[in-house]
Coordinates of C-alpha atoms in Angstrom, one line a residue:
X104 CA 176.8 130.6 6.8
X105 CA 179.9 129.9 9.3
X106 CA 179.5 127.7 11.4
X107 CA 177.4 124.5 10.0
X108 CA 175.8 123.8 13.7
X109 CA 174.9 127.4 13.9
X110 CA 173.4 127.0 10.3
X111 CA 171.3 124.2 10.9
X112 CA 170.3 125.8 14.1
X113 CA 169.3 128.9 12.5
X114 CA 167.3 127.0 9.9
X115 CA 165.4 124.9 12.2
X116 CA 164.3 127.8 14.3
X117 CA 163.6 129.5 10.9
X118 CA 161.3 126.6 9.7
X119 CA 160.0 126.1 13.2
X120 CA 158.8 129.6 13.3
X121 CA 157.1 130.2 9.9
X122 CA 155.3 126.6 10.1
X123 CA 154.3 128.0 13.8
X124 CA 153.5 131.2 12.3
X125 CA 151.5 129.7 9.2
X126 CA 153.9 131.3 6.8
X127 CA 155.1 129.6 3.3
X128 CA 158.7 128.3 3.8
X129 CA 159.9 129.2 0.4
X130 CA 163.4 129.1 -1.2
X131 CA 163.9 132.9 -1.4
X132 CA 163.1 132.7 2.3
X133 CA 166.2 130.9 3.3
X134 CA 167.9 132.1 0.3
X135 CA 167.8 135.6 2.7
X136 CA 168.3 133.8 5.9
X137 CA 171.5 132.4 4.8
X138 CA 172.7 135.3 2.9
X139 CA 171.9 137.6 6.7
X140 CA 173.8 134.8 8.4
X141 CA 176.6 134.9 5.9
X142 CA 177.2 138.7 6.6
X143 CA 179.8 139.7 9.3
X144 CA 178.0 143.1 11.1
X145 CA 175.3 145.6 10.3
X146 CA 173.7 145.9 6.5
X147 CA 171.2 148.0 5.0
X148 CA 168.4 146.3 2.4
X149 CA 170.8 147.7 -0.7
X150 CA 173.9 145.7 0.5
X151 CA 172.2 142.8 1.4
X152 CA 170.7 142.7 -2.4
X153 CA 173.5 143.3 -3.4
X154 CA 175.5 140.7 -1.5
X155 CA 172.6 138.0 -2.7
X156 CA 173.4 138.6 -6.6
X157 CA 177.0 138.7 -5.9
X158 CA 177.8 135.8 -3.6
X159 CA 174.8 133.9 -3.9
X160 CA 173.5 134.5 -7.9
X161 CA 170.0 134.6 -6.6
X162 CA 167.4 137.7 -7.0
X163 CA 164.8 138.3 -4.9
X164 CA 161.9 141.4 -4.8
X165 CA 162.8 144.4 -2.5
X166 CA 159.5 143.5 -0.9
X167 CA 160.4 139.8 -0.3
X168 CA 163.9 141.0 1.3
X169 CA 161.6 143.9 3.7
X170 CA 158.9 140.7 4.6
X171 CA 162.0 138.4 5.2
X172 CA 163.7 140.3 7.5
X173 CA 160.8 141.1 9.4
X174 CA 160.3 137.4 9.9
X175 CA 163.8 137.0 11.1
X176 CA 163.3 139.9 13.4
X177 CA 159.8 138.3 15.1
X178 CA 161.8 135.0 15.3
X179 CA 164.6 136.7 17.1
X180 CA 166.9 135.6 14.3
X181 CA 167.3 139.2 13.3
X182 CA 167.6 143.1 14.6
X183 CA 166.9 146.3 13.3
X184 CA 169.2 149.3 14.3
X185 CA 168.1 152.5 13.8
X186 CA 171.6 154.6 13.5
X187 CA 170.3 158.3 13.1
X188 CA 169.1 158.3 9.7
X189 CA 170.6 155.2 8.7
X190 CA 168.2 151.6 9.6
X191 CA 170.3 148.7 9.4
X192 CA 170.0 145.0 10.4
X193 CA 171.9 142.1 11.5
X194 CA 172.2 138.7 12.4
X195 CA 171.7 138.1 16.4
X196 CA 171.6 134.5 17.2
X197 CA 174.7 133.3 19.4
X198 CA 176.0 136.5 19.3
X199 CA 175.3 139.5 21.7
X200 CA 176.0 143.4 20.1
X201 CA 178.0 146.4 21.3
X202 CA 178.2 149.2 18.8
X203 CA 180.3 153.0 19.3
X204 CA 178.4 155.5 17.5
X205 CA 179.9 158.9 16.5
X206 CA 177.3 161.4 17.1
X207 CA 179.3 163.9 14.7
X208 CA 180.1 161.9 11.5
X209 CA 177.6 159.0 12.0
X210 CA 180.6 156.5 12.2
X211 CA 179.8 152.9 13.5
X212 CA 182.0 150.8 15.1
X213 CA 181.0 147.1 16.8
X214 CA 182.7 145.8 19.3
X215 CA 183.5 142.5 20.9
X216 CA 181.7 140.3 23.4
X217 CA 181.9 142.8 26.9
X218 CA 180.6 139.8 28.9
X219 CA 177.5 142.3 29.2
X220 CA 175.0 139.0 29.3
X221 CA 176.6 137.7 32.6
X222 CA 176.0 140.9 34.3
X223 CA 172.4 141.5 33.5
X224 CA 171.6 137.4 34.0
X225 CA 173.1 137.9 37.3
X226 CA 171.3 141.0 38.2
X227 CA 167.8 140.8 37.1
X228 CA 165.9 137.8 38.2
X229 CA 163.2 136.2 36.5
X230 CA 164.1 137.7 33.5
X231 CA 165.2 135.0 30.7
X232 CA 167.6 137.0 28.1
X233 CA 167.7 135.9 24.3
X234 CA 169.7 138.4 23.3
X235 CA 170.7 142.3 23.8
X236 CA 172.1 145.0 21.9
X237 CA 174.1 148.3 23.4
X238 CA 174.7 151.2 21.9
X239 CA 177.8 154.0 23.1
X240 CA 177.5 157.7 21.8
X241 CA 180.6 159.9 21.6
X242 CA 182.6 161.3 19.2
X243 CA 185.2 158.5 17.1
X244 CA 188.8 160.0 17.5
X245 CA 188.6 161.2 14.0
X246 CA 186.0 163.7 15.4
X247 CA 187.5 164.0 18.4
X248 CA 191.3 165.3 17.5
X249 CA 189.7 168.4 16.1
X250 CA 187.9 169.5 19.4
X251 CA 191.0 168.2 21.0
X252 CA 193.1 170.4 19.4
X253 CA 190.8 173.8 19.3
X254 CA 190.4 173.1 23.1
X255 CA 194.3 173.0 23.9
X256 CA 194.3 176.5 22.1
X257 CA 192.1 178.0 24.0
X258 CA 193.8 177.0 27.1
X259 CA 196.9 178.5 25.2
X260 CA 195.6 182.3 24.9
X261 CA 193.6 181.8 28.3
X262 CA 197.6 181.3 29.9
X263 CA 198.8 184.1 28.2

């Protein structure tokens, strides 16, 4: 993980919750938790394994990974993204998530803090926010150039 306050925060909410929750705090547990908190964006199950034997030399079941991030979901300590076809997940304590998805290729992009959270906490009252997640649709420019272009054309042999 990053930040070490971060990680001991995470950890503690982590234990807190599956001792709340009357789950088993196991190794392969926190083994995940670390490895999710250790990954900069969104991940499917595959990368994640595949992260955990690379960076971390430590193999867990498919079903333990699925069980474990479902955990970390419930304990708001992890989201799921459902990207057309494509689930993924990611890390979503101390950090609030903007993503740009291409409705033509799929593409997606996150981006930065848009001080969203100080908008909604001022708006809605009695509402206590943990954490959100926005998604944009469009086209990425890649997409977009083509259209672009075939549009410009057409306004070409409409002048003439």
């Amino acid at each position: 993980m990053e930040n070490s306050k971060i990680a001991e925060s995470v950890r503690q909410m982590f234990s807190d919750y599956l001792k709340e929750n009357r789950c088993r705090r196991t190794p392969e547990r926190f083994a995940i938790l670390e490895a999710v908190y250790s990954i900069n964006g969104c991940f499917d199950i595959d990368e994640l394994l595949k992260h955990m034997e690379d960076n971390r030399k430590f193999r867990v079941s498919r079903a333990t990974v699925y069980n474990t991030i479902s955990l970390l979901i419930n304990a708001n300590l992890g989201v799921h993204h459902q990207f057309g076809a494509d689930s993924k997940y990611e890390r979503c304590f101390g950090a609030e998530k903007s993503h740009m998805i291409c409705t033509k290729c799929g593409k997606v992009t996150e981006i930065g803090n848009l001080n969203i959270k100080d908008n909604i906490t001022t708006n809605i009252k009695k509402f206590h926010l943990t954490h959100y997640s926005l998604y944009l649709y469009g086209l990425c420019n890649k997409c977009h150039q083509p259209l672009k272009r075939r549009k410009a054309r057409m306004i070409k042999k409409e002048k003439k």
